[in-house]
Structures are given as C-alpha cells and as structure tokens.
XYZ file of C-alpha atoms in Angstrom:
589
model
C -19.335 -19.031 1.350
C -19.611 -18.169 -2.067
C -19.714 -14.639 -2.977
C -21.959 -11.817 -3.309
C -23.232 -10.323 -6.471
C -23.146 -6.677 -5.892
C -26.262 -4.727 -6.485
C -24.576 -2.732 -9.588
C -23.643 -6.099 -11.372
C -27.221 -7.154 -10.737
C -28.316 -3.818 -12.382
C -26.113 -4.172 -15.083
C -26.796 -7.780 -16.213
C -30.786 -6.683 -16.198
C -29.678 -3.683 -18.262
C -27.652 -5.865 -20.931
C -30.589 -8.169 -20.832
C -33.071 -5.261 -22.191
C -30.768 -3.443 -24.142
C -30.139 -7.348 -26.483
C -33.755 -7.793 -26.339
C -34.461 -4.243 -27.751
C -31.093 -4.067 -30.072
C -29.824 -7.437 -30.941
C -26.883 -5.646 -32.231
C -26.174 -3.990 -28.777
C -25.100 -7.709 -27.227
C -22.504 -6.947 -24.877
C -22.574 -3.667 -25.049
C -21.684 -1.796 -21.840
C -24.545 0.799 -20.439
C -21.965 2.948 -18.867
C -24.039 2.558 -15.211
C -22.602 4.682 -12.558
C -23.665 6.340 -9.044
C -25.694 8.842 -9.239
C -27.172 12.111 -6.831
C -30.429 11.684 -9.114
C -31.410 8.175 -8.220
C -29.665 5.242 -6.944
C -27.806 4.344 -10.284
C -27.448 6.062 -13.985
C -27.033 4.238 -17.303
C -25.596 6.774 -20.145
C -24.483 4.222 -22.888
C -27.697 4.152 -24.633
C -26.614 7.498 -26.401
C -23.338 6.368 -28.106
C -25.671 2.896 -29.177
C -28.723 5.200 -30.350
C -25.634 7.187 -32.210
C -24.412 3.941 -33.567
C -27.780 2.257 -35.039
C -28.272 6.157 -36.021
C -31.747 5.971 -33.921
C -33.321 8.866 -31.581
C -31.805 8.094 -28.106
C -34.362 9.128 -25.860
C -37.096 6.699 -27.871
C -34.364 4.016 -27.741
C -34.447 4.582 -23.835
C -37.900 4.514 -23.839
C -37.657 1.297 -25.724
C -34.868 -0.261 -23.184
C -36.964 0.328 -20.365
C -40.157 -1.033 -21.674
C -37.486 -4.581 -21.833
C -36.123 -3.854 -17.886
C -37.724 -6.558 -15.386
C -38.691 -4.611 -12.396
C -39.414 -5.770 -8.495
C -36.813 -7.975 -7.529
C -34.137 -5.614 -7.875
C -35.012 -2.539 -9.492
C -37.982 -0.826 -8.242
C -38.009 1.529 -10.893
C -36.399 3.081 -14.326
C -36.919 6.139 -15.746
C -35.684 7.872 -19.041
C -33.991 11.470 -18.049
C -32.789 14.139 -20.411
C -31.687 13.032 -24.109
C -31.374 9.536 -22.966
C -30.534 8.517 -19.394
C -31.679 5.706 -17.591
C -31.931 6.698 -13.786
C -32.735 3.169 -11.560
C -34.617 3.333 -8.234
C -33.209 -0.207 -6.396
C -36.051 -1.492 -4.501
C -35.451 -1.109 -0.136
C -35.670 -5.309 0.422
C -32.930 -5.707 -2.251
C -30.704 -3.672 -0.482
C -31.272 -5.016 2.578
C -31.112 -8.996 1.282
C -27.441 -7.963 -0.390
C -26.057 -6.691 2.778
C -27.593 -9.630 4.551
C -25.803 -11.976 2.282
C -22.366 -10.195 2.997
C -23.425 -10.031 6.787
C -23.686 -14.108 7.089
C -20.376 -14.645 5.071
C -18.949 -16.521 7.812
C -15.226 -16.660 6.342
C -15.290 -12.400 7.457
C -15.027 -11.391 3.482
C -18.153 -9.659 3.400
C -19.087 -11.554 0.219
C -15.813 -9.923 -1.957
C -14.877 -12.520 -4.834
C -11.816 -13.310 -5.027
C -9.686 -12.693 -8.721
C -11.235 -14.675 -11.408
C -7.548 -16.072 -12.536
C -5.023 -15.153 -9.505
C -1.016 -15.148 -10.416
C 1.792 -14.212 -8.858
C 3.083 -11.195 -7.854
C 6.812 -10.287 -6.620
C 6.558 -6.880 -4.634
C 9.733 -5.258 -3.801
C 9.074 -2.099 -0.984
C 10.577 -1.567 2.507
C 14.218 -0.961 1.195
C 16.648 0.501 4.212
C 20.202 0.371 3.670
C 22.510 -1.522 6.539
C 24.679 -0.015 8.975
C 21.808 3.487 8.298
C 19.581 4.693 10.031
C 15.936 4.438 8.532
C 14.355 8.376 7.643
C 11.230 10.036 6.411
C 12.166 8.804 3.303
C 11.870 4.956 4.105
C 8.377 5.486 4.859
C 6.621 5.699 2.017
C 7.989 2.625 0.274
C 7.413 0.913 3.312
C 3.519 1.767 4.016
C 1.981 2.260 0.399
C 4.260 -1.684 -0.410
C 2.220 -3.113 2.833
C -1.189 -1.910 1.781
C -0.834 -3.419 -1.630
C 0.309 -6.905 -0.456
C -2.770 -7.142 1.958
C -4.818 -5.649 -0.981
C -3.388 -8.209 -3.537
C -3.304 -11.179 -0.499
C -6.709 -10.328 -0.063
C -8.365 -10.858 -3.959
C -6.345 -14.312 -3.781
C -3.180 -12.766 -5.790
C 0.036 -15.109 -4.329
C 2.643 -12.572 -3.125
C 6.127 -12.403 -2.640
C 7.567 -10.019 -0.757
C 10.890 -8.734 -1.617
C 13.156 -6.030 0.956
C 15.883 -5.241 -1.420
C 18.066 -3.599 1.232
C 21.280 -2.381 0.512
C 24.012 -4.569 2.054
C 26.728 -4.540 -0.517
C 29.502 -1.833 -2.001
C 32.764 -0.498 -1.278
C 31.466 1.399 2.048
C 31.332 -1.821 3.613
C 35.396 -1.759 3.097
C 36.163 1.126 5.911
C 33.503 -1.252 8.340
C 34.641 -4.323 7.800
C 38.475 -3.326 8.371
C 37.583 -1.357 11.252
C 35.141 -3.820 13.145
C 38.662 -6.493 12.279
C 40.826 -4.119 14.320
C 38.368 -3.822 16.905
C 37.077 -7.230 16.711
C 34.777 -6.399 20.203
C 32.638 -3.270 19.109
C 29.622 -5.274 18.310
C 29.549 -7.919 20.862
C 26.598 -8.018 22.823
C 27.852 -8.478 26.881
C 24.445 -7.817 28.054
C 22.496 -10.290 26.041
C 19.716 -9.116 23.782
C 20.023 -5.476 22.476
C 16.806 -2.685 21.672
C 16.646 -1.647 18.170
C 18.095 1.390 19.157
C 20.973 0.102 21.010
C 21.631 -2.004 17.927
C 21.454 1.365 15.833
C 23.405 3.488 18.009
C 26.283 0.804 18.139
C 26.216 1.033 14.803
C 26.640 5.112 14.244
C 29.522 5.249 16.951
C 31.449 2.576 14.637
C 30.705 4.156 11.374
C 31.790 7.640 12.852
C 35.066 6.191 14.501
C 35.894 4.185 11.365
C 35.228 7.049 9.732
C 37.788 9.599 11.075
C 39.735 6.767 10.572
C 39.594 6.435 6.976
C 39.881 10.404 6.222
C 43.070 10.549 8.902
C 45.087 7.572 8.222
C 46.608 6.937 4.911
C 47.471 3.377 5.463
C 44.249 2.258 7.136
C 42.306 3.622 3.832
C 44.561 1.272 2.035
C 43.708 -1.337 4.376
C 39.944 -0.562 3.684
C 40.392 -0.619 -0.026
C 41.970 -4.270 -0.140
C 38.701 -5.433 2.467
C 36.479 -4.395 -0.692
C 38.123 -6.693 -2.951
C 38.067 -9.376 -0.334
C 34.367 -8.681 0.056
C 33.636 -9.233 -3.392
C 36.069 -12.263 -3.682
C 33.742 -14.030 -1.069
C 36.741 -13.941 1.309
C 35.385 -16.213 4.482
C 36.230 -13.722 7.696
C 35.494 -10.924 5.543
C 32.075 -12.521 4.701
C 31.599 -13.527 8.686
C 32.380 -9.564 9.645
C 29.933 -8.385 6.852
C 27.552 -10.396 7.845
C 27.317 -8.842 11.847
C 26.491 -5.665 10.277
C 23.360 -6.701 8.175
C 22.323 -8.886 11.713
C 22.433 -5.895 13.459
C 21.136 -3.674 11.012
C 18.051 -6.200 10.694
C 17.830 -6.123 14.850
C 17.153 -2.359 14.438
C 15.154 -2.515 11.331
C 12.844 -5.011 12.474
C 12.242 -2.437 15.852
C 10.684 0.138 13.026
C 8.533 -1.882 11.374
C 7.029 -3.058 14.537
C 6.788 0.496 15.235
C 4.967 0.835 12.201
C 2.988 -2.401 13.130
C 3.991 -4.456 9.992
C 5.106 -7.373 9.407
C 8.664 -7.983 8.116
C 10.260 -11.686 7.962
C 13.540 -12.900 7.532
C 12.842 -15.217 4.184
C 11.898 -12.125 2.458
C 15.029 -9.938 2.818
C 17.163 -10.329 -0.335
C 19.457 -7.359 -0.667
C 21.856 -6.472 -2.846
C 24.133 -9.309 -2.118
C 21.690 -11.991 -2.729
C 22.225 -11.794 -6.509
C 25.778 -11.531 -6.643
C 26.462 -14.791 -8.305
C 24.144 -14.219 -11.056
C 25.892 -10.577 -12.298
C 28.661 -12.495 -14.664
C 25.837 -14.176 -16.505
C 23.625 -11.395 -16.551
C 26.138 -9.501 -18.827
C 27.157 -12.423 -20.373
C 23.276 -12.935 -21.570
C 23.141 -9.616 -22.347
C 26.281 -9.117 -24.509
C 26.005 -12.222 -26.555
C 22.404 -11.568 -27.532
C 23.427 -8.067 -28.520
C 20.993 -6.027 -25.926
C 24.151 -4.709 -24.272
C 27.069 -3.690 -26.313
C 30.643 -2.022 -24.883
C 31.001 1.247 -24.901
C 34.904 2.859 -23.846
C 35.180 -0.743 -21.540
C 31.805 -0.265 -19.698
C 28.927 -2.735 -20.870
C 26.092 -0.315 -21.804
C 22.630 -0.569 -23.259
C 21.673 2.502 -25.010
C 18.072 3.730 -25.891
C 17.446 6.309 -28.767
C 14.510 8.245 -26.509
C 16.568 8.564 -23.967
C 18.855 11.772 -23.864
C 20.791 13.703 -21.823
C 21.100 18.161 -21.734
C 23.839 17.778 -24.395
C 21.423 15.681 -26.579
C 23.341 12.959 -26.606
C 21.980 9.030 -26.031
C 21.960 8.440 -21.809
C 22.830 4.702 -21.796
C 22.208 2.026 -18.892
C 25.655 1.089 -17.481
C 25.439 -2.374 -16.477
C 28.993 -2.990 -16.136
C 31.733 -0.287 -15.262
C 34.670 -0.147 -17.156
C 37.275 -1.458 -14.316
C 34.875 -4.746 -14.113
C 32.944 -3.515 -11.086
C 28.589 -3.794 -11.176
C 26.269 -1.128 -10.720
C 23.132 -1.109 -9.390
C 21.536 -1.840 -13.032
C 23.271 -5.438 -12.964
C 21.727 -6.388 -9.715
C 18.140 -5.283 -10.571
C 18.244 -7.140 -13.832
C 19.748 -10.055 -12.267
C 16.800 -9.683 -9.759
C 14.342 -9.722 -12.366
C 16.190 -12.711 -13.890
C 15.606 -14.870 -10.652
C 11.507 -12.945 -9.843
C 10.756 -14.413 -13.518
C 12.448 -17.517 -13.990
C 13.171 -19.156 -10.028
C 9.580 -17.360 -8.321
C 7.438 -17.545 -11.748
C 6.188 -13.995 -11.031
C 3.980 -12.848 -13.643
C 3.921 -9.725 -12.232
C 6.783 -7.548 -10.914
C 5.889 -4.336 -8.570
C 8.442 -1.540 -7.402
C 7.474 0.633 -5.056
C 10.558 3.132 -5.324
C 10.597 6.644 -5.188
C 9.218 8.651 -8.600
C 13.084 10.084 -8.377
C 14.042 6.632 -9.796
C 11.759 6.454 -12.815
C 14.015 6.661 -15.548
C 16.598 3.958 -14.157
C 13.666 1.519 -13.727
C 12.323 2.781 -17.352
C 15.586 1.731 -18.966
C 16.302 -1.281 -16.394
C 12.627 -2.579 -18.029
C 12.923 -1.805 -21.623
C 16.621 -3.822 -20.997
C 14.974 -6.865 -19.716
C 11.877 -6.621 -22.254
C 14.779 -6.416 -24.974
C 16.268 -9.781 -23.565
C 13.325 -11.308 -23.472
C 12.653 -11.381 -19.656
C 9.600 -9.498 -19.721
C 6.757 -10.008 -22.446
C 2.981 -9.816 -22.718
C 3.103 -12.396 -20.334
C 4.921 -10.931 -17.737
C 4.995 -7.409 -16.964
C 6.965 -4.734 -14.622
C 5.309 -1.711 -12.872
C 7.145 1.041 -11.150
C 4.650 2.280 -8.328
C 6.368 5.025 -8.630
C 5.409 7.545 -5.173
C 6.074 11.316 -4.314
C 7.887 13.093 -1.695
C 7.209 13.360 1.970
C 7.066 17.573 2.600
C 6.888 19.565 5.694
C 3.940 22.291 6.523
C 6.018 24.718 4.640
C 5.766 22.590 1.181
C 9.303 21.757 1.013
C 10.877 18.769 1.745
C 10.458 17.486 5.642
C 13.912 18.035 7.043
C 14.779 18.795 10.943
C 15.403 22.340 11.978
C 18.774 21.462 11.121
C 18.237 20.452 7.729
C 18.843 16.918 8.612
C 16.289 13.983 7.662
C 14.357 13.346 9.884
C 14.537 9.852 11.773
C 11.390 7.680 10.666
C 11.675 6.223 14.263
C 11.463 9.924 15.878
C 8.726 10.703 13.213
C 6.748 7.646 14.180
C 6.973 8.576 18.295
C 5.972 11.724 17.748
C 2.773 11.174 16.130
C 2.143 8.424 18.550
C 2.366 10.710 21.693
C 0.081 13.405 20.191
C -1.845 10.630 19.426
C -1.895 9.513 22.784
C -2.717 13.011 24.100
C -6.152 12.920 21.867
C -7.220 9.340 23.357
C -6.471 10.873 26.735
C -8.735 13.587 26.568
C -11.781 11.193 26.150
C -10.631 8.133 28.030
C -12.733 9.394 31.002
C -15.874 9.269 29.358
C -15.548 5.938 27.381
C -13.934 4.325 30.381
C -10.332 3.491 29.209
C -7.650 2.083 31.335
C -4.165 3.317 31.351
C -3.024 -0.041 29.170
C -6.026 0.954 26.962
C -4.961 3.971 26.489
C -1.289 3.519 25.688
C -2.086 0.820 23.425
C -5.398 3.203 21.135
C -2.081 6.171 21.359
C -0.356 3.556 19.243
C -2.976 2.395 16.856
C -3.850 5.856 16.366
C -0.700 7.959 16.022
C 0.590 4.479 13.789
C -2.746 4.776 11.700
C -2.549 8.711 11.216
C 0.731 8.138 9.742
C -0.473 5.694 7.676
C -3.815 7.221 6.504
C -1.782 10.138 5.866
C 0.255 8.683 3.318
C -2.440 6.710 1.413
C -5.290 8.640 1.646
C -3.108 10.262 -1.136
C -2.341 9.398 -4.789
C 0.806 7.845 -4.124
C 2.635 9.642 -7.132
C 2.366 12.961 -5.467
C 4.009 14.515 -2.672
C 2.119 15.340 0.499
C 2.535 17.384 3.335
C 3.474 15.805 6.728
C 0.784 17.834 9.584
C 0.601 15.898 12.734
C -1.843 18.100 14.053
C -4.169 17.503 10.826
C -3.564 13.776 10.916
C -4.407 13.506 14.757
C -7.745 15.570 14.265
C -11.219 14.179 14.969
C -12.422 16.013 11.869
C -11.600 15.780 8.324
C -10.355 13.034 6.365
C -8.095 11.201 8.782
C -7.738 7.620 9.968
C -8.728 9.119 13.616
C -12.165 10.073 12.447
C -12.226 6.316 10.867
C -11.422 4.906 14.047
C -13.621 6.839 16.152
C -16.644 5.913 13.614
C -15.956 2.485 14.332
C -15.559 2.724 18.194
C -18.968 4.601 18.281
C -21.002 2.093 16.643
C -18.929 -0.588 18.795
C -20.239 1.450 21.465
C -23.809 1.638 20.114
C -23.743 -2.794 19.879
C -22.706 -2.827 23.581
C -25.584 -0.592 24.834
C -28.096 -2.096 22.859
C -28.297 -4.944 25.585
C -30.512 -8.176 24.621
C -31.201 -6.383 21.246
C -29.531 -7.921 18.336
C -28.461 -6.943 14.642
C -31.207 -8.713 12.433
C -31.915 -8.099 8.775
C -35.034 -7.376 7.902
C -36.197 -6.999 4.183
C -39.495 -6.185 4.760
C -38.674 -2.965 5.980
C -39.028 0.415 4.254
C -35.759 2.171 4.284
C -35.249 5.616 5.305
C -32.910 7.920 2.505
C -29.812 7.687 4.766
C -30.163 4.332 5.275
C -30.168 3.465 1.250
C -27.534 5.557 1.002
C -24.904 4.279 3.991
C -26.633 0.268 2.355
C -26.075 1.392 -1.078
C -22.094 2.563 -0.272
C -21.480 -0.701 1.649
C -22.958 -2.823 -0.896
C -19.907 -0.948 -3.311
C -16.896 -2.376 -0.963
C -16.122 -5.262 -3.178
C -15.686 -3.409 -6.547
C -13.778 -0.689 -4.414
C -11.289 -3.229 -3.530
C -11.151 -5.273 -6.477
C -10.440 -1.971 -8.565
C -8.083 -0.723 -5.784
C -5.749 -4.075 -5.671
C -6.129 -4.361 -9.977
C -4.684 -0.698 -10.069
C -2.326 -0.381 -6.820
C -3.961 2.351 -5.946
C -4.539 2.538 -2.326
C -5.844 5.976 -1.793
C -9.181 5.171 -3.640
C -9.868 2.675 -1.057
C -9.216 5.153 1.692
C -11.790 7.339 -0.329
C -13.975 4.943 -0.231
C -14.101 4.239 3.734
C -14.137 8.044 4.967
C -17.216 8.355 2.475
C -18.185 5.448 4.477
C -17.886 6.994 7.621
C -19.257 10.324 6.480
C -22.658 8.095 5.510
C -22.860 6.667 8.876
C -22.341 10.133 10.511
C -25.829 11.188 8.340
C -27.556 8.029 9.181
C -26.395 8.632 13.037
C -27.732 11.824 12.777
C -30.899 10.843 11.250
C -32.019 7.231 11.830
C -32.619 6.489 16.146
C -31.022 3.073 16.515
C -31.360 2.382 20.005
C -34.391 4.664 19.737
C -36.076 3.828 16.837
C -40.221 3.113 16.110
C -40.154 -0.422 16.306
C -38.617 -3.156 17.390
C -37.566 -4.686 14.186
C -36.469 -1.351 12.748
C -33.904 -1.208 15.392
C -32.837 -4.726 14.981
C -32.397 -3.990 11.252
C -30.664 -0.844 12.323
C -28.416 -2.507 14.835
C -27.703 -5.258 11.657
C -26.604 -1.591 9.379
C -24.289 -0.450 11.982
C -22.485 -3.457 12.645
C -21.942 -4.616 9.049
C -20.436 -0.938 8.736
C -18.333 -1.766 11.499
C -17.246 -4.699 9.820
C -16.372 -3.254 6.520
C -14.651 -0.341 7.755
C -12.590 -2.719 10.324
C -11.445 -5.122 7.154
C -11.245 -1.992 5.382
C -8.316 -0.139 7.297
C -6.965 -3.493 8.064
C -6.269 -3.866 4.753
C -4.277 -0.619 4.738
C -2.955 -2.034 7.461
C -4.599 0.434 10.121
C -6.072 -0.896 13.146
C -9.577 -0.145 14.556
C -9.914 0.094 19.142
C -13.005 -0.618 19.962
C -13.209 2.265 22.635
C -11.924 5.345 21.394
C-alpha cells in the first residue's frame, strides 16, 4: 500500500499554496508549522517573510489566510498575536488519515519509506573473546540494535558489523597454555550453556595466568606463540580459533538474553582485516597522509594536542613493525567503502573513544576514503552509573556482569507481573515469559529513553515501575487496550468520519497521525530516545482518552466502533513502535 500523507504535510502544502498565491516571492518558503497547545497546528514563518518583503506581518497573515482552502483538511485558520497562523484540522480528516494507516495491510501504518535509501555499515555489539561481557557492553549493544531496526525499517540496507576483539599478544599466554593442555576445552558432555562455555574459559585464563607470572620459561614460550599467531602459523591458528568458538557460544547466550539477534556472517573482529594492514600503511605512506616519526608510521593533526602542547599524532604503525588498533579500523573502513559500498559508516563506541575515531576519520578523509559522498559518524554514547551517580560497579568495585545485570532486572520484573497475574488470568508459562519481556524491555527503555551521549543512572526499581516513563508503563498501555478489544465481544474497530471528535480523542488521533515523521526524523538522526519520547507521550494520550472517552460504554454504537478503531490503531503503533527499539509488547500484562 502506498503511503500516507501525514496531516502536517497536508497542512503545510495548503500553507505554501497561499503563502505563493499571496507572495509570489515566498515560493518555497517554509511556514515554520509546528504543534501547538493553542490549536491543532502553528505557522510562525510569515514574520521573517513579512520582515523580508519589509511588509506588516499580521496584515500579511491576514492576507495568507484569506488564500488557505478550508473544509477538507483544515477546518479553520486564524491570525494570533503579531503574525501567527493557528489551524483547527477538521474531526473527519483526522479520522480518514488514521483510517488510511489502519488498512495498510503490509503493518507500516502508512510510514514512507526513504526517498533515496543507501547503505549503511553499523558497527555496535563489540565484546572481546576469552571476556566476560559487563555493564559496559550494553550500551553499544542496545542503542546499535535500535538503529538497525530504525534504519531497516525506512528501507536503509544495513550491514551489521561486531568488531570483537579476537587478536593481540594476550592470545600468546592462551594459546600456549590450551597446547600444553590440549583437553581443557573439549566438550565430553556434548553441547555446553553459555555459561559453561564462559566459565571454562575464566578457569583457563586464570591457570594460564599464574602460569605466565610464575614460570620464566613458559612466558618465553607464550611470547614465541604471538609471533606464530601473527605469522598465520596453522595449529596456532586451529587453537586460536577454539577460543573465539567458545567465546561466540557464550556471547550468543547474552544477546538472546537481551532478545537480539546476532549472526555469525556479521562478526568480523579484529582479525578479519589482518591481511589488509601492510597495504593500509603502504597507501598511506606513499600518498604522504602518514609520514615516520622515530620508526613508528604516524599521522599528525595540528588541532590536536596533548598537556605539553605538543601535536598528539595517530600511530598507525609501532616502531618494532607491530599494528595498533588505528591500522585495523582504517583497514576496516578501507573494505566498509570499497568491498560493502557503504555510503554511510556508523560507530556506536563509547564517547571515551571520540578523539581516536576523530583522528582515525580525518586520516581516511585525508586518503581519500571518505568524501561528500561517503561519510563516518561516531554515535558516540555515555556511561552506565549506579543510584549514587558514579559509575555502576559491584560492591566490590568490580564491573558488573551484563549477564547478572540482565537476570536481575528480569526477576524483579517477574515479581511485578506476578502481582497482577491473578486478575488478568496469566499462567505460570505466561508469566515467566511477560518477566522476560519486561525486565529485557526496562533495560532497554532505560537506556534509550535517554540521549545516548549522556550517562544515565541504572535504577531497577524505577525501570520496573508502573508509573513514569518506563517501557513497563508502555507495555501495560498496550495490554489494557488488548484487553479492552477482547471484551468488546461482536463489536468491532470501524472508522467513522462522520463523527464529531471529543478533545482527547483529536489529541491521542492527532499524536498517532505524527508516528511517521517521528521515525523518519529518529532513523535520519540516530537518535533513538526521541522515538521513545514519542510513544510514552503516546501512552500518556491514551491514559486521558481512557479516562475520558467510554469505549465499551460509549453513546452510540458507531462511536464505540470508531473508538474501538482509536484504541487498536494505538495498539498497533505503540507495538511497531517498541519493536523497533527492539522491546516487546504481552498482550496480558
């Protein structure tokens, strides 16, 4: 189905219409129309044109809205203060927009897709192997997803990257240790749990460990595996390669904690652009971009200083030959822009990491990599923090395990479900499985109901309430009018633009009719947290119009139909809505 001009386009194009056929030199000219608590919409660019064409604004209004075609979509227009336009949008056009987005049969609710769609390489979700995933893994992980459904979703093609980290000399001390114990990751039992496969994992790294700081010889032993690593050696290659399968056996238990998806074809660490770091530096020396420095291939930048005021240059090669991490994420950008065609490249890395990715960019720009045609973002995102503002750490002062993190919220999760499963009529399998989409989506919510650049405070028992901006209040919006559909029996949703509509109905029709810009803006900007703005005002609409407007118990027959038809496309939108922040929505809650 094609899709649905939203009401505010429709406004806009009649405004652009009157203000050409009152100021011919005003064509194209944008009326500046915006939401409004004094009528449905308000235009304020008539007073920079009236400024312009030095003429009185509030007569040039006047003039505009003598041009505007009423009835079909605006009801009425009105000049306010020096020069305002405030529109009235008539009840049936409301109700014919959202009836248009309810019959979209392809469950897009009408949203367009991008006008010219390219491709995007996302890089998020970056553990390291052979380490346990923490607090701090979450965040890359959960704001990356959103974006790729957001982008997926306006008809952007995607390719997800996991750069883990699976390469560097700590893989020496492993490798040497797992040759001289050539049984400690066998699997005897079969199939092992992500936390078997994690815990197998620690007791080798501590053993090889004590090994390394007790035994002279075996630490030269180690040392020589790192060479052999980087030489390609075959067995040393084979050994390597049992950590990262084991790693990925516990890392792929997270995510499906966190209820994402992660595939194989998409993990390209560290070690899957090995063979381009030569000619990486090569291309960068010979064209002059990079330039030795005391043996070390650097590229310097004259903005970029350190305390002592002195240039702080990008060290792409180390003096005794070795890469560092700048060589593989140029060599990565090398294969995003020339093998996947990416004209986009997102990185959602920790803010901590700004300036490498600053001077990795401006490198790449400088060898002609990246160009008006092809551009690099950082989304850059702030740190996780306990209740006490500083940075979430155990009672110990450890990190603290994402995995432990993520069961915790889901049993206090489960507790909340519990104390209403009675009443709604849950079963025990119902009510394990809402703990889970719950405590999984109060994580979640937490996270990007906030400006991803700044930190935010980790508060289970906030992010589990029924109150306040949380995903559970989201969920439980949803499950309420689910419940509402079920009891209204033979009744069914039916549009009905006849109808006069009460305030809160205009106002939860008006804020649905808005989902499409919201998400067009949202995926355009990476910004995630304005689309979880946008669906708690949602539910806080609904929770007036509940309040105010009967459903089952409204006047008329059609008025509940038409009702009914409100509810449910709210259900809808807030259901594609969290799913694209990749939150689900129980039906009973």
């Amino acid at each position: 189905m094609a899709s649905v001009t939203s009401l505010s386009d429709s406004v806009q194009q009649h405004l652009a219409s009157a203000l050409s056929a009152t100021l011919p030199e005003a064509a194209g000219a944008d009326p500046l129309l915006r939401r409004s608590d004094r009528a449905d919409f308000q235009a304020n660019g008539i007073l920079a044109l009236a400024k312009k064409a030095k003429a009185n604004p509030r007569e040039l209004a006047t003039q505009v809205v003598a041009q505007v075609v009423t009835g079909d979509v605006i009801e009425d227009v009105e000049v306010s203060g020096p020069g305002f336009l405030n529109i009235t949008i008539a009840d049936r056009a409301i109700t014919e927009n959202l009836a248009a987005r309810y019959a979209d049969e392809s469950g897009r609710l009408g949203v367009p897709t991008a006008a010219h769609p390219g491709t995007t390489v996302i890089d998020y979700a970056q553990p390291n192997v052979a380490k346990e995933m923490h607090v701090g893994h979450l965040r890359s992980a959960v704001i990356g997803d959103a974006v790729v459904q957001l982008l997926e979703f306006t008809g952007e093609n995607v390719v997800r990257r996991h750069h883990i980290g699976d390469w560097g000399t700590q893989f020496g001390m492993l490798i040497q240790y797992l040759d001289e114990h050539p049984h400690e990751l066998d699997h005897k039992a079969g199939a092992v749990s992500g936390e078997e496969a994690m815990s197998n994992l620690n007791r080798l790294y501590k053993a090889a460990r004590k090994h390394f700081d007790s035994d002279e010889e075996f630490k030269t032993r180690a040392r020589r595996r790192v060479v052999d690593l980087q030489a390609g050696e075959p067995k040393t290659l084979a050994m390597w390669q049992k950590f990262v399968d084991e790693s990925k056996i516990y890392f792929y238990s997270v995510f499906e904690k966190l209820d994402m998806e992660i595939r194989d074809p998409d993990i390209v660490g560290e070690s899957g652009y090995n063979d381009m770091l030569a000619e990486t530096c090569r291309l960068l020396e010979e064209s002059g971009v990079a330039v030795r420095s005391e043996g070390a291939l650097c590229v310097f930048f004259e903005d970029i200083k350190g305390p002592d005021g002195n240039p702080v240059p990008l060290i792409v090669q180390k003096s005794d030959g070795g890469y560092g991490y700048a060589a593989t994420d140029l060599s990565a950008i090398r294969d995003r822009v020339f093998s996947l065609k990416a004209n986009s490249l997102l990185y959602v890395v920790d803010a901590r990491q700004a300036l490498h990715f600053r001077m990795v960019f401006e490198t790449a720009r400088r060898a002609g990599w990246l160009n008006e045609d092809v551009k690099a973002h950082q989304l850059a995102f702030g740190t996780v923090l306990g209740k006490d503002g500083k940075p979430f750490k155990t009672r110990e002062g450890e990190t603290v395990r994402l995995e432990d993190l993520l069961d915790e919220a889901v049993e206090r999760a489960t507790a909340v479900v519990r104390e209403k499963a009675e009443k709604v009529g849950l079963t025990e399998q119902e009510i394990t499985e809402n703990g889970r989409y719950v405590g999984v989506g109060a994580v979640k919510y937490a996270d990007l109901s906030t400006s991803a650049v700044r930190d935010y405070k980790f508060d289970l028992d906030q992010m589990v309430s029924l109150n306040g901006d949380t995903s559970v209040y989201l969920q439980y919006a949803y499950a309420r009018i689910q419940s509402i559909l079920r009891k209204a029996g033979e009744a069914r949703p039916a549009a009905h633009p006849e109808l006069e509509l009460a305030p809160a109905e205009r106002a939860l029709g008006l804020h649905l009719d808005q989902f499409g810009e919201t998400v067009l803006e949202v995926a355009a900007s990476y910004e995630p947290h304005k689309l979880a703005a946008y669906l708690y005002q949602l539910a806080t609409h609904l929770t007036t119009f509940y309040d105010q407007c009967p459903v089952l118990k409204a006047g008329t027959p059609e008025q509940m139909e038409n009702r009914l038809f409100l509810v449910d496309l709210t259900a809808r939108t807030l259901h594609q809505g969290m799913a694209l922040l990749g939150i689900r929505t129980p039906e009973k809650l």
